[in-house]
PDB file of C-alpha atoms in Angstrom:
ATOM      1  CA  MET P 740       3.616 -96.116 -49.523  1.00  0.00           C
ATOM      2  CA  GLY P 741       1.387 -97.075 -52.408  1.00  0.00           C
ATOM      3  CA  THR P 742      -0.682-100.203 -52.377  1.00  0.00           C
ATOM      4  CA  LYS P 743       0.429-102.936 -54.722  1.00  0.00           C
ATOM      5  CA  LYS P 744      -2.202-104.682 -56.733  1.00  0.00           C
ATOM      6  CA  ILE P 745      -2.158-108.436 -56.229  1.00  0.00           C
ATOM      7  CA  GLU P 746      -2.124-110.282 -59.515  1.00  0.00           C
ATOM      8  CA  ASN P 747      -3.576-113.733 -59.922  1.00  0.00           C
ATOM      9  CA  PHE P 748      -1.550-115.918 -62.236  1.00  0.00           C
ATOM     10  CA  HIS P 749      -3.896-118.671 -63.251  1.00  0.00           C
ATOM     11  CA  PRO P 750      -2.602-121.742 -65.061  1.00  0.00           C
ATOM     12  CA  ASN P 751      -5.595-121.633 -67.460  1.00  0.00           C
ATOM     13  CA  GLY P 752      -5.203-119.808 -70.711  1.00  0.00           C
ATOM     14  CA  ILE P 753      -2.156-117.703 -71.490  1.00  0.00           C
ATOM     15  CA  CYS P 754      -0.199-116.218 -68.622  1.00  0.00           C
ATOM     16  CA  PRO P 755       2.215-113.842 -70.358  1.00  0.00           C
ATOM     17  CA  ILE P 756       4.694-113.842 -67.499  1.00  0.00           C
ATOM     18  CA  ARG P 757       4.817-117.621 -67.155  1.00  0.00           C
ATOM     19  CA  ASP P 758       4.905-118.158 -70.909  1.00  0.00           C
ATOM     20  CA  ILE P 759       7.700-115.681 -71.649  1.00  0.00           C
ATOM     21  CA  LEU P 760       9.814-116.625 -68.632  1.00  0.00           C
ATOM     22  CA  ASP P 761       9.465-120.275 -69.594  1.00  0.00           C
ATOM     23  CA  ARG P 762      10.982-119.488 -72.999  1.00  0.00           C
ATOM     24  CA  LEU P 763      13.715-117.152 -71.746  1.00  0.00           C
ATOM     25  CA  GLY P 764      14.428-118.835 -68.432  1.00  0.00           C
ATOM     26  CA  ASP P 765      16.280-121.808 -69.822  1.00  0.00           C
ATOM     27  CA  LYS P 766      20.026-122.167 -69.505  1.00  0.00           C
ATOM     28  CA  TRP P 767      20.931-120.770 -72.941  1.00  0.00           C
ATOM     29  CA  SER P 768      18.440-118.259 -74.365  1.00  0.00           C
ATOM     30  CA  ILE P 769      19.682-115.185 -72.518  1.00  0.00           C
ATOM     31  CA  LEU P 770      23.303-116.058 -73.337  1.00  0.00           C
ATOM     32  CA  VAL P 771      22.457-116.392 -77.040  1.00  0.00           C
ATOM     33  CA  LEU P 772      20.555-113.092 -77.071  1.00  0.00           C
ATOM     34  CA  ILE P 773      23.331-111.210 -75.248  1.00  0.00           C
ATOM     35  CA  THR P 774      25.942-112.774 -77.557  1.00  0.00           C
ATOM     36  CA  LEU P 775      24.058-111.638 -80.660  1.00  0.00           C
ATOM     37  CA  ASP P 776      23.593-108.175 -79.177  1.00  0.00           C
ATOM     38  CA  THR P 777      27.296-107.887 -78.367  1.00  0.00           C
ATOM     39  CA  ASN P 778      28.581-109.218 -81.683  1.00  0.00           C
ATOM     40  CA  GLY P 779      25.854-108.303 -84.188  1.00  0.00           C
ATOM     41  CA  ILE P 780      25.291-110.595 -87.148  1.00  0.00           C
ATOM     42  CA  MET P 781      26.871-113.983 -86.515  1.00  0.00           C
ATOM     43  CA  ARG P 782      27.185-117.329 -88.198  1.00  0.00           C
ATOM     44  CA  PHE P 783      26.202-120.472 -86.308  1.00  0.00           C
ATOM     45  CA  LYS P 784      29.805-121.509 -85.694  1.00  0.00           C
ATOM     46  CA  ASP P 785      30.660-118.082 -84.294  1.00  0.00           C
ATOM     47  CA  VAL P 786      27.735-118.203 -81.860  1.00  0.00           C
ATOM     48  CA  HIS P 787      28.758-121.720 -80.882  1.00  0.00           C
ATOM     49  CA  ASN P 788      32.369-120.673 -80.289  1.00  0.00           C
ATOM     50  CA  SER P 789      31.225-117.688 -78.199  1.00  0.00           C
ATOM     51  CA  ILE P 790      29.247-119.930 -75.848  1.00  0.00           C
ATOM     52  CA  ALA P 791      31.823-122.654 -75.396  1.00  0.00           C
ATOM     53  CA  ASP P 792      29.838-125.157 -73.340  1.00  0.00           C
ATOM     54  CA  ILE P 793      26.651-125.282 -75.423  1.00  0.00           C
ATOM     55  CA  SER P 794      26.229-128.313 -77.680  1.00  0.00           C
ATOM     56  CA  GLN P 795      25.473-127.821 -81.369  1.00  0.00           C
ATOM     57  CA  ARG P 796      22.107-129.498 -80.911  1.00  0.00           C
ATOM     58  CA  MET P 797      21.118-127.275 -77.980  1.00  0.00           C
ATOM     59  CA  LEU P 798      22.244-124.160 -79.845  1.00  0.00           C
ATOM     60  CA  THR P 799      20.135-125.215 -82.823  1.00  0.00           C
ATOM     61  CA  VAL P 800      17.088-125.786 -80.596  1.00  0.00           C
ATOM     62  CA  THR P 801      17.617-122.481 -78.772  1.00  0.00           C
ATOM     63  CA  LEU P 802      18.010-120.492 -81.991  1.00  0.00           C
ATOM     64  CA  ARG P 803      14.857-122.094 -83.434  1.00  0.00           C
ATOM     65  CA  ILE P 804      12.841-121.176 -80.335  1.00  0.00           C
ATOM     66  CA  LEU P 805      14.145-117.593 -80.352  1.00  0.00           C
ATOM     67  CA  GLU P 806      13.386-117.366 -84.067  1.00  0.00           C
ATOM     68  CA  ALA P 807       9.853-118.720 -83.542  1.00  0.00           C
ATOM     69  CA  ASP P 808       9.265-116.027 -80.903  1.00  0.00           C
ATOM     70  CA  GLY P 809      10.456-113.334 -83.300  1.00  0.00           C
ATOM     71  CA  LEU P 810      13.553-112.439 -81.273  1.00  0.00           C
ATOM     72  CA  VAL P 811      16.162-113.731 -83.726  1.00  0.00           C
ATOM     73  CA  LEU P 812      16.224-113.555 -87.506  1.00  0.00           C
ATOM     74  CA  ARG P 813      17.831-116.419 -89.443  1.00  0.00           C
ATOM     75  CA  THR P 814      19.025-115.582 -92.954  1.00  0.00           C
ATOM     76  CA  VAL P 815      20.101-118.333 -95.348  1.00  0.00           C
ATOM     77  CA  TYR P 816      22.212-117.414 -98.370  1.00  0.00           C
ATOM     78  CA  ALA P 817      22.060-119.597-101.471  1.00  0.00           C
ATOM     79  CA  GLU P 818      25.762-120.337-101.648  1.00  0.00           C
ATOM     80  CA  VAL P 819      27.827-123.491-101.723  1.00  0.00           C
ATOM     81  CA  PRO P 820      28.241-124.311 -98.940  1.00  0.00           C
ATOM     82  CA  PRO P 821      25.137-122.540 -97.654  1.00  0.00           C
ATOM     83  CA  ARG P 822      25.814-119.575 -95.373  1.00  0.00           C
ATOM     84  CA  VAL P 823      23.434-118.972 -92.472  1.00  0.00           C
ATOM     85  CA  GLU P 824      23.533-115.859 -90.328  1.00  0.00           C
ATOM     86  CA  TYR P 825      21.688-114.888 -87.164  1.00  0.00           C
ATOM     87  CA  ARG P 826      20.875-111.472 -85.763  1.00  0.00           C
ATOM     88  CA  LEU P 827      18.463-109.903 -83.339  1.00  0.00           C
ATOM     89  CA  THR P 828      15.154-108.608 -84.632  1.00  0.00           C
ATOM     90  CA  LYS P 829      13.746-105.276 -83.462  1.00  0.00           C
ATOM     91  CA  ARG P 830      11.753-107.211 -80.851  1.00  0.00           C
ATOM     92  CA  GLY P 831      14.930-108.956 -79.708  1.00  0.00           C
ATOM     93  CA  GLU P 832      16.756-105.636 -79.516  1.00  0.00           C
ATOM     94  CA  SER P 833      13.934-104.196 -77.388  1.00  0.00           C
ATOM     95  CA  LEU P 834      14.439-107.019 -74.872  1.00  0.00           C
ATOM     96  CA  ILE P 835      18.182-106.434 -74.435  1.00  0.00           C
ATOM     97  CA  PRO P 836      18.048-103.528 -71.934  1.00  0.00           C
ATOM     98  CA  HIS P 837      15.957-105.701 -69.613  1.00  0.00           C
ATOM     99  CA  LEU P 838      18.259-108.685 -69.988  1.00  0.00           C
ATOM    100  CA  GLN P 839      21.346-106.507 -69.618  1.00  0.00           C
ATOM    101  CA  GLY P 840      20.070-105.352 -66.246  1.00  0.00           C
ATOM    102  CA  LEU P 841      19.802-108.982 -65.147  1.00  0.00           C
ATOM    103  CA  VAL P 842      23.254-109.777 -66.534  1.00  0.00           C
ATOM    104  CA  ASP P 843      24.780-106.759 -64.779  1.00  0.00           C
ATOM    105  CA  TRP P 844      23.101-107.754 -61.509  1.00  0.00           C
ATOM    106  CA  ALA P 845      24.380-111.350 -61.845  1.00  0.00           C
ATOM    107  CA  VAL P 846      27.946-110.173 -62.484  1.00  0.00           C
ATOM    108  CA  ALA P 847      27.825-107.755 -59.540  1.00  0.00           C
ATOM    109  CA  HIS P 848      26.542-110.389 -57.104  1.00  0.00           C
ATOM    110  CA  THR P 849      28.175-113.616 -58.317  1.00  0.00           C
ATOM    111  CA  GLN P 850      30.881-113.719 -55.652  1.00  0.00           C
ATOM    112  CA  GLU P 851      28.414-113.153 -52.811  1.00  0.00           C
ATOM    113  CA  ILE P 852      25.980-115.736 -54.124  1.00  0.00           C
ATOM    114  CA  MET P 853      28.688-118.334 -54.659  1.00  0.00           C
ATOM    115  CA  GLY P 854      29.914-117.673 -51.114  1.00  0.00           C
ATOM    116  CA  ASN P 855      26.398-118.193 -49.761  1.00  0.00           C
ATOM    117  CA  ARG P 856      26.086-121.446 -51.683  1.00  0.00           C
ATOM    118  CA  LYS P 857      29.274-122.795 -50.111  1.00  0.00           C
ATOM    119  CA  ILE P 858      27.965-121.956 -46.644  1.00  0.00           C
ATOM    120  CA  THR P 859      24.661-123.782 -47.154  1.00  0.00           C
ATOM    121  CA  GLN P 860      26.117-126.912 -48.708  1.00  0.00           C
TER     122      GLN P 860
END
């Protein structure tokens, strides 16, 4: 077996793992990214309807964070009423295979995990 290198994750400066997981590890970001990947270009209301239990405010905050990180592109059309569409950027698309693996794992193991939770409660 090969020897694993031990990494030190110091709280000083930028820790890329901690920083990125902090942004993606919230309750909604992965769901928004997977929804946009599955459906392509979407309007706000369509994203909101696809993730039924997210509030409008939380969806707005989540989309702004994902946009600030360059994962989602927001396009506003000068129409009355204004039309706003969201889609993944190339960077967002490059993240999807990694997230999809996590989603697939969660789906495959949900029943077992939920069963374990009932036992320990």
